[in-house]
XYZ file of C-alpha atoms in Angstrom:
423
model
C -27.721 -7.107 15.834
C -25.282 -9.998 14.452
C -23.257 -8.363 11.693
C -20.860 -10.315 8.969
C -18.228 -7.863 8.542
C -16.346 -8.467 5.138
C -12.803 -6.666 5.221
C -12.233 -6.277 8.885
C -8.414 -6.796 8.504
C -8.364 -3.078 6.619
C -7.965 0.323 7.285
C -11.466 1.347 6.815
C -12.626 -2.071 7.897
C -10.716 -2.242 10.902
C -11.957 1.347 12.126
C -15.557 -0.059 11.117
C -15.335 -3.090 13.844
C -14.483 -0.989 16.873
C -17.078 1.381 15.856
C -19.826 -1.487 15.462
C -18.938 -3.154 18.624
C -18.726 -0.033 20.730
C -22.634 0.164 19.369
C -23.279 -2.998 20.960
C -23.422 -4.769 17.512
C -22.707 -8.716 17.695
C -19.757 -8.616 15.096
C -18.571 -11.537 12.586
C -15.303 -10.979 10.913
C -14.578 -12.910 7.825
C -11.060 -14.520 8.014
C -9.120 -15.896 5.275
C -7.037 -18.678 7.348
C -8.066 -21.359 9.433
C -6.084 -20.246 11.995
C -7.525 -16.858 11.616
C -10.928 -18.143 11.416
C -10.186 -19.931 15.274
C -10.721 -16.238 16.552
C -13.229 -15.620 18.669
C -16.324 -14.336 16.375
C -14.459 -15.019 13.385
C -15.255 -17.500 10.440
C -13.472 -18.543 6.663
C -14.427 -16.775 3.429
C -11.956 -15.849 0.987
C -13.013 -12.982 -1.284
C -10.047 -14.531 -3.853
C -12.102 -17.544 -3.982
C -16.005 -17.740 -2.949
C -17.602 -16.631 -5.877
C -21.010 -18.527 -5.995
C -23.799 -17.524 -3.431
C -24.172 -21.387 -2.201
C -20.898 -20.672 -0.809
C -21.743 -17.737 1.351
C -25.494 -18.839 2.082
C -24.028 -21.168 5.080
C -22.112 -18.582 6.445
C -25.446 -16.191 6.741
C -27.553 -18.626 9.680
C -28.277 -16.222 12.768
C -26.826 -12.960 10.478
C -28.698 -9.645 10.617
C -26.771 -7.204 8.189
C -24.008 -7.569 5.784
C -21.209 -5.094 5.713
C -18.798 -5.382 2.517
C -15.356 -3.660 3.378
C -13.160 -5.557 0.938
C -11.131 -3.759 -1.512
C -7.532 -3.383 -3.023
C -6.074 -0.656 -4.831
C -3.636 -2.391 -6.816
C -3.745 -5.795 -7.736
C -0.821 -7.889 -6.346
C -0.769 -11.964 -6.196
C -3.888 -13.566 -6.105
C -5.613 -10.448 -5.233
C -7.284 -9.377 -8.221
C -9.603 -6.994 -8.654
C -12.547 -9.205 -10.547
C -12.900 -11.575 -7.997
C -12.258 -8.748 -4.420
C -14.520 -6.094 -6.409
C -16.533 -8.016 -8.463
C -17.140 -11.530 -8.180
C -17.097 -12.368 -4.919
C -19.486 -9.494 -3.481
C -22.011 -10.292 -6.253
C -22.707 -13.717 -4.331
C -22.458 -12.603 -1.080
C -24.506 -10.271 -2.113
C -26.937 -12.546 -3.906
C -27.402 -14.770 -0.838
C -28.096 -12.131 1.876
C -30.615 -11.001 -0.716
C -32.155 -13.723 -0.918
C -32.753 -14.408 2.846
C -33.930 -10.063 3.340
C -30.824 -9.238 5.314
C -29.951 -5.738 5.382
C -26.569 -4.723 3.387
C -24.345 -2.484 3.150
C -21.035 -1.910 0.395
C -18.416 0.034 0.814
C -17.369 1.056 -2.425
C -15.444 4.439 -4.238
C -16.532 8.056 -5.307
C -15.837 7.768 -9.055
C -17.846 4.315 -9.539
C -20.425 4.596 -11.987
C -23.908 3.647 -11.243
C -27.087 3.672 -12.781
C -26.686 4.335 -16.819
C -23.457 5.781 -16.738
C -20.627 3.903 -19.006
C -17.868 2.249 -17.494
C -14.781 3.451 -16.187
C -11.607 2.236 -18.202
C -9.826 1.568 -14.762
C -10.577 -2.236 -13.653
C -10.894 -0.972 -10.390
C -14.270 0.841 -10.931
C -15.143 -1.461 -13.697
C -15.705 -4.594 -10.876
C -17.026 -1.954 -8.278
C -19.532 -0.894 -10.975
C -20.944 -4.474 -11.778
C -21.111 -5.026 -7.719
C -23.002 -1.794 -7.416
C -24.884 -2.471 -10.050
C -26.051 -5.971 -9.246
C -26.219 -5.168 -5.368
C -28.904 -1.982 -6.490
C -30.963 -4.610 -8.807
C -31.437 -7.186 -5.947
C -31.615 -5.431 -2.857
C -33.117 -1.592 -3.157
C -33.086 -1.601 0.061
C -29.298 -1.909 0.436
C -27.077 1.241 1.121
C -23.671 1.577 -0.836
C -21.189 4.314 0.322
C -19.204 5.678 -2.213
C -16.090 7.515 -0.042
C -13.755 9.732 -1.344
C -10.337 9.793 0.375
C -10.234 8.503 3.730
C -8.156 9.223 6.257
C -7.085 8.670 9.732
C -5.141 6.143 11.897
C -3.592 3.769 9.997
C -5.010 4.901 6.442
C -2.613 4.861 3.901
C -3.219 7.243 0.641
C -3.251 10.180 3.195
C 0.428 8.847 4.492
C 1.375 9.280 0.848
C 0.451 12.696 0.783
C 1.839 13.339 4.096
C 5.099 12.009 2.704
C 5.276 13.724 -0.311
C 4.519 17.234 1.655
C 7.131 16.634 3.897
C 10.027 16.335 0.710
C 12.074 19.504 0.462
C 10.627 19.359 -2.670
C 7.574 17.918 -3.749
C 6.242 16.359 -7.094
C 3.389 17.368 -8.981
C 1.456 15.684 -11.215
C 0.972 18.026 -13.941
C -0.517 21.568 -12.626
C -1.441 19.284 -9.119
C -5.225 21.084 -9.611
C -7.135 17.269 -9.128
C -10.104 18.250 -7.129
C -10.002 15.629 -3.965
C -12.701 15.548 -0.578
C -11.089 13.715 1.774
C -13.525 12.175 4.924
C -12.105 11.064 7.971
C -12.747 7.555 8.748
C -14.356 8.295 12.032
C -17.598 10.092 10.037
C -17.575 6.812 7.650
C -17.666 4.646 10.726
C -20.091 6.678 12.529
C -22.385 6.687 9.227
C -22.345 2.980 8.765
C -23.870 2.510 12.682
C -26.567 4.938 12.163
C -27.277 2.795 8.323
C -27.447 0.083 10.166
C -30.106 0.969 12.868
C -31.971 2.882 10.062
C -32.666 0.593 6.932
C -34.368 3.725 4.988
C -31.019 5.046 4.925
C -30.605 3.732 1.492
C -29.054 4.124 -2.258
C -26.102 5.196 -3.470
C -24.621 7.886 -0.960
C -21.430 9.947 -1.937
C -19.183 10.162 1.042
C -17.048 13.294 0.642
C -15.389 16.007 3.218
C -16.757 19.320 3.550
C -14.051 21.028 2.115
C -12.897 20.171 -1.771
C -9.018 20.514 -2.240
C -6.935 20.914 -5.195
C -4.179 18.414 -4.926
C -1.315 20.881 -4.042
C -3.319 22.871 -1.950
C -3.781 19.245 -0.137
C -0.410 19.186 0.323
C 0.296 22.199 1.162
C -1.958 22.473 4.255
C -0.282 19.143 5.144
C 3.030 20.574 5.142
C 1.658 23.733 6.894
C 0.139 21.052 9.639
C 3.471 19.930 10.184
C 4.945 23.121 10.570
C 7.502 22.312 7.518
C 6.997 25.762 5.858
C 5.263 26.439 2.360
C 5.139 24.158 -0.279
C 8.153 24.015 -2.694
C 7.110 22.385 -5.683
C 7.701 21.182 -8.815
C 5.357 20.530 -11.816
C 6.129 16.844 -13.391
C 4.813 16.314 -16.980
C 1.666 14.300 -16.949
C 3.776 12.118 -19.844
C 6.230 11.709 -17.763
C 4.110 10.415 -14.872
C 2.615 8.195 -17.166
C 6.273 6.585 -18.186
C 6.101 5.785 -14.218
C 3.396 4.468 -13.757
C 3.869 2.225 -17.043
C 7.366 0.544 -15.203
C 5.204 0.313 -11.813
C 2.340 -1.909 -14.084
C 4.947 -4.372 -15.148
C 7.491 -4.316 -11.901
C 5.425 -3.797 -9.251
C 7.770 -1.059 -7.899
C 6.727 2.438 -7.856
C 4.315 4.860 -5.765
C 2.310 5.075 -8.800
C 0.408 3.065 -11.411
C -1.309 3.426 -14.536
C -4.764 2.910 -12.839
C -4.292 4.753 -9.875
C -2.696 7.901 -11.790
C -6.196 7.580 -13.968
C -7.916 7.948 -10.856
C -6.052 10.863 -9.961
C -6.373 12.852 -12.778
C -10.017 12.181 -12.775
C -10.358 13.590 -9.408
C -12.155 12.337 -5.932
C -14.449 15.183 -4.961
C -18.334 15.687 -4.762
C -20.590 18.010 -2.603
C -20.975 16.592 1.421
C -24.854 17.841 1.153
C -26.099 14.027 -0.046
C -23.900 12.280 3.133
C -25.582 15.259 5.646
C -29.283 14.581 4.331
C -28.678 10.994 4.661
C -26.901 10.512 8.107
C -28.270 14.151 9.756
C -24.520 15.300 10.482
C -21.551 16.609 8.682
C -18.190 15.232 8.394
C -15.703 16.795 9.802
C -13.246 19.459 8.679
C -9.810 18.467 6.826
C -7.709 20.262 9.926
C -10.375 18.969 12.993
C -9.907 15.584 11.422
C -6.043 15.915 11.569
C -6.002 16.844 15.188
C -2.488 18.027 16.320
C 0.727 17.022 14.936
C 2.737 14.882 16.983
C 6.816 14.369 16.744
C 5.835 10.743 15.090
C 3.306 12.129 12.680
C 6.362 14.548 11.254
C 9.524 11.494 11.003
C 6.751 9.184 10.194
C 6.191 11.646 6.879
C 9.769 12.456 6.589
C 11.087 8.485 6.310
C 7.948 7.296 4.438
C 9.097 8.256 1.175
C 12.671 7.510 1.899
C 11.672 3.411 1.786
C 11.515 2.746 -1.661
C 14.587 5.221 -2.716
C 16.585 3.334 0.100
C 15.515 0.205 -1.192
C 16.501 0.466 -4.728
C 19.997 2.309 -4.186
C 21.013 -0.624 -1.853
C 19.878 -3.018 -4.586
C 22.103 -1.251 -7.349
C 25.051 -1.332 -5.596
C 24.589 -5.414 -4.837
C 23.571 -5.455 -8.544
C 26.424 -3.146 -10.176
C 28.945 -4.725 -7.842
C 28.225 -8.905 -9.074
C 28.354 -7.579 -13.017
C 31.129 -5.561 -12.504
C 32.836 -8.438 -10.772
C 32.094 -11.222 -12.877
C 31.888 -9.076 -16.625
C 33.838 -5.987 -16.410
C 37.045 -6.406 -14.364
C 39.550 -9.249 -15.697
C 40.310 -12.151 -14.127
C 44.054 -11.569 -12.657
C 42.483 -8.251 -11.649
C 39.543 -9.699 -9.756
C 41.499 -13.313 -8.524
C 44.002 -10.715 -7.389
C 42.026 -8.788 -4.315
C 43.081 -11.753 -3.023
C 46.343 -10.935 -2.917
C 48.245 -12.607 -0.095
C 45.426 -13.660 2.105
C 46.596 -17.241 1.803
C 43.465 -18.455 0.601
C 43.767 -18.683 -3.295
C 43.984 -21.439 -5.840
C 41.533 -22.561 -7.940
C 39.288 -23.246 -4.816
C 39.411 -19.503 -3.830
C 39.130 -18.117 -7.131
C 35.828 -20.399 -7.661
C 34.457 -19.296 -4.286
C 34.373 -15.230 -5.024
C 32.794 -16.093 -8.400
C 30.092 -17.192 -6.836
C 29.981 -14.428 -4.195
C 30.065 -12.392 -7.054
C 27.300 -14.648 -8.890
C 24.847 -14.266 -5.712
C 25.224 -10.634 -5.554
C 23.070 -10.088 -8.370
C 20.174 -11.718 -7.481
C 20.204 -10.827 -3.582
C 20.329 -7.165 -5.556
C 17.549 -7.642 -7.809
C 14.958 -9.523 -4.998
C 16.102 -6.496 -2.735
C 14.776 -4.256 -5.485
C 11.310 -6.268 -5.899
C 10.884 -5.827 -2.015
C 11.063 -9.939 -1.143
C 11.887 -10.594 1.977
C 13.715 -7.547 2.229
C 14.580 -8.006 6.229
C 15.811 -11.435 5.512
C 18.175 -10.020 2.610
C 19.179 -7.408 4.536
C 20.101 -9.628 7.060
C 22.381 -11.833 4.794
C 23.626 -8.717 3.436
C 25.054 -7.424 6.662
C 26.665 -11.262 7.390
C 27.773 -10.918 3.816
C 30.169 -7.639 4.630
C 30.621 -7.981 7.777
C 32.337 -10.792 7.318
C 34.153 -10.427 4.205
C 35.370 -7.142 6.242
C 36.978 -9.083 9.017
C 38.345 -11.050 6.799
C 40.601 -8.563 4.982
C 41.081 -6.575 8.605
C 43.459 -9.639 9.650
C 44.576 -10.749 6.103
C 45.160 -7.710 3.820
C 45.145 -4.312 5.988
C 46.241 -2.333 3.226
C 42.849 -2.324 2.039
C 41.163 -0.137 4.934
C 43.439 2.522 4.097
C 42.989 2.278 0.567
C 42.688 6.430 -0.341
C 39.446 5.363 -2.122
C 38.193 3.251 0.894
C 37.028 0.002 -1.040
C 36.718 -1.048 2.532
C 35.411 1.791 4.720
C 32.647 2.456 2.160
C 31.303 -0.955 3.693
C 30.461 1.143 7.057
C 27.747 3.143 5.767
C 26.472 0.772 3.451
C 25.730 -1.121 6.423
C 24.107 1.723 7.815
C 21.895 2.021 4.714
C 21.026 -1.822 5.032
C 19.619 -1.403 8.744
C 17.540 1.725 7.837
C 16.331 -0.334 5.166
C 15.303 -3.510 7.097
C 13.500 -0.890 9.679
C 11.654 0.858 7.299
C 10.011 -2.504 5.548
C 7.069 -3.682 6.891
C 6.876 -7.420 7.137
């Protein structure tokens, strides 16, 4: 069968293609760019923007099922969740409808459906109106509702494996959030057998066999990677919140408002509905894991270093510019000069504005823009202002408080920075 498969570029959606095609299923990914639409069995749709079905009713000739994998969990730029969640699904939706073609969503545990109110959190909210609308026009469409999943390349799991592997790790509140994580495999495997049986339909939870509390999550995951037990710490809900409030208007945090709404509410229902539906049950939390390898353990250990990193390099770029330009007096500041033989009024305007640009190379560092190219300039920035003093004012390397040989490991910090982004 020729499939349109929305959201191939994900985790869940990527795991999805190589499942469908390894079925012998004639798979069309949806591609955002023109250059990514060249691709062999590839063609241009933009969640962000198609939101009428006229628009996707081209894009449907020779197409026997629809599969919907698009989703965010946090808005960022243009990807918002009324248009990814809502909008745009509604009229793709409405257009394979309207020609009988089988469909299939991929949407949350937690979304309400039928008569149920609303969710506060915009992320169910749009899910909920796609569901909704999906269930009015097609019943014969399928919508799986998955709790966590996990598996190469997912990425809420990584969280947790990074926050298990901390000497000591956070709670949020008592850390008793029921969660049913499903391995992306079962997911996969469940889609192929929906799509070969169209009276596989309805709204199907898609949870684990096993329902964790949220530390006990953890603490298997620590246990997996032979870390030791759990040390942990109980962090007050308000406190949390306070977070997740600076993530909502910076961008910068492991945490938002929404998603720590989601978390409190918990991600766990009973695996029976999935094993009626699909005639096999998903796997178990530790088969699903499989061994750990050496990668699996410094993968958890740096993953919750990057942001931490990130910021402590930006406050010193930060501190050090306002320090230089506001705190520390002129003669005191035109003075590191000292006998260089560059000064004058040239000079003295030149390390102001060294001084200027440190503050915002700190701040974008801290926003995560770019961050190999900063560090990049960073490390020209230093190393050469180093070399500099090494043949003009020596005294300064064996300073007793090492204004100078500090610049060693802050270099250090900069490349473990630039390795840890992902760009």
């Amino acid at each position: 069968m020729r499939i349109l498969l929305c959201g191939a570029s994900g985790f869940i959606g990527g795991h999805l293609l190589t499942t469908l095609r390894a079925a012998g299923h004639d798979v069309r990914c949806l591609a955002r760019t023109p250059d990514q639409a060249a691709r062999p069995n590839s063609l241009q749709g933009d969640f962000a923007t198609d939101t009428s079905p006229e628009v996707w009713a081209p894009r449907l000739d020779g197409i026997g099922a629809v599969i919907n994998a698009v989703g965010i969990i946090r808005e960022t730029g243009a990807a918002r969740f009324e248009p990814l969640h809502g909008r745009a699904p509604v009229a793709l939706f409405e257009a394979a409808a309207a020609r009988n073609l089988r469909i299939i969503q991929i949407s949350a545990l937690g979304t309400p459906s039928g008569d149920l109110p609303d969710r506060p959190e915009p992320y169910f909210r749009w899910r909920a109106m796609a569901d909704r609308r999906l269930l009015e026009i097609s019943p014969g469409a399928l919508i799986l509702r998955p709790s966590i999943v996990y598996g190469p390349g997912d990425h809420s799991m990584a969280l947790f494996r990074g926050l298990a592997a901390l000497p000591i790790t956070p709670l949020i509140g008592d850390g008793r959030q029921p969660l049913a994580p499903i391995h992306v495999a079962d997911l996969a495997a469940a889609v192929v057998r929906a799509v070969a049986d169209p009276s596989i339909r309805g709204a199907v939870d898609a949870a684990g066999p096993e329902t964790l509390e949220f530390r006990d999550l953890l603490a298997r995951l620590r246990a997996w990677m032979g870390a030791g037990p759990l040390r942990a710490v109980q962090v007050p809900v308000g406190l949390v919140r306070a977070g997740a409030k600076i993530a909502d208007i910076t961008g910068i945090g492991p945490i938002t408002s929404d998603e720590l709404s989601m978390l409190l509410a918990g991600n766990a229902a009973p695996p029976d509905a999935f094993t009626r539906a699909f005639g096999f049950a998903p796997r178990t939390l530790a088969a699903g894991l499989g061994p750990c390898t050496e990668a699996d353990r410094w993968h958890a250990r740096l993953s919750m270093l990057r942001l931490p990193l990130r910021l402590s390099v930006a406050s010193v770029w930060v501190a050090t510019g306002v320090f230089c330009l506001f705190a520390v007096p002129p003669e005191m500041r035109y003075g590191m000069l000292g006998d260089s033989g560059f000064t004058g009024p040239a000079a003295e305007r030149f390390l102001d504005a060294l001084c200027l640009l440190e503050i915002p190379l700190g701040l974008l560092t801290a926003v995560g823009w770019r961050v190999r190219l900063l560090g990049s300039l960073q490390l020209l920035m230093i190393s050469s202002f180093s070399v500099f003093l090494l043949f003009t004012q020596t005294h300064w390397w064996v300073h007793p408080y090492g204004p100078l040989t500090k610049n060693i490991p802050l270099m250090g910090a900069i490349l473990a920075m630039m390795c840890l982004e992902e760009e």
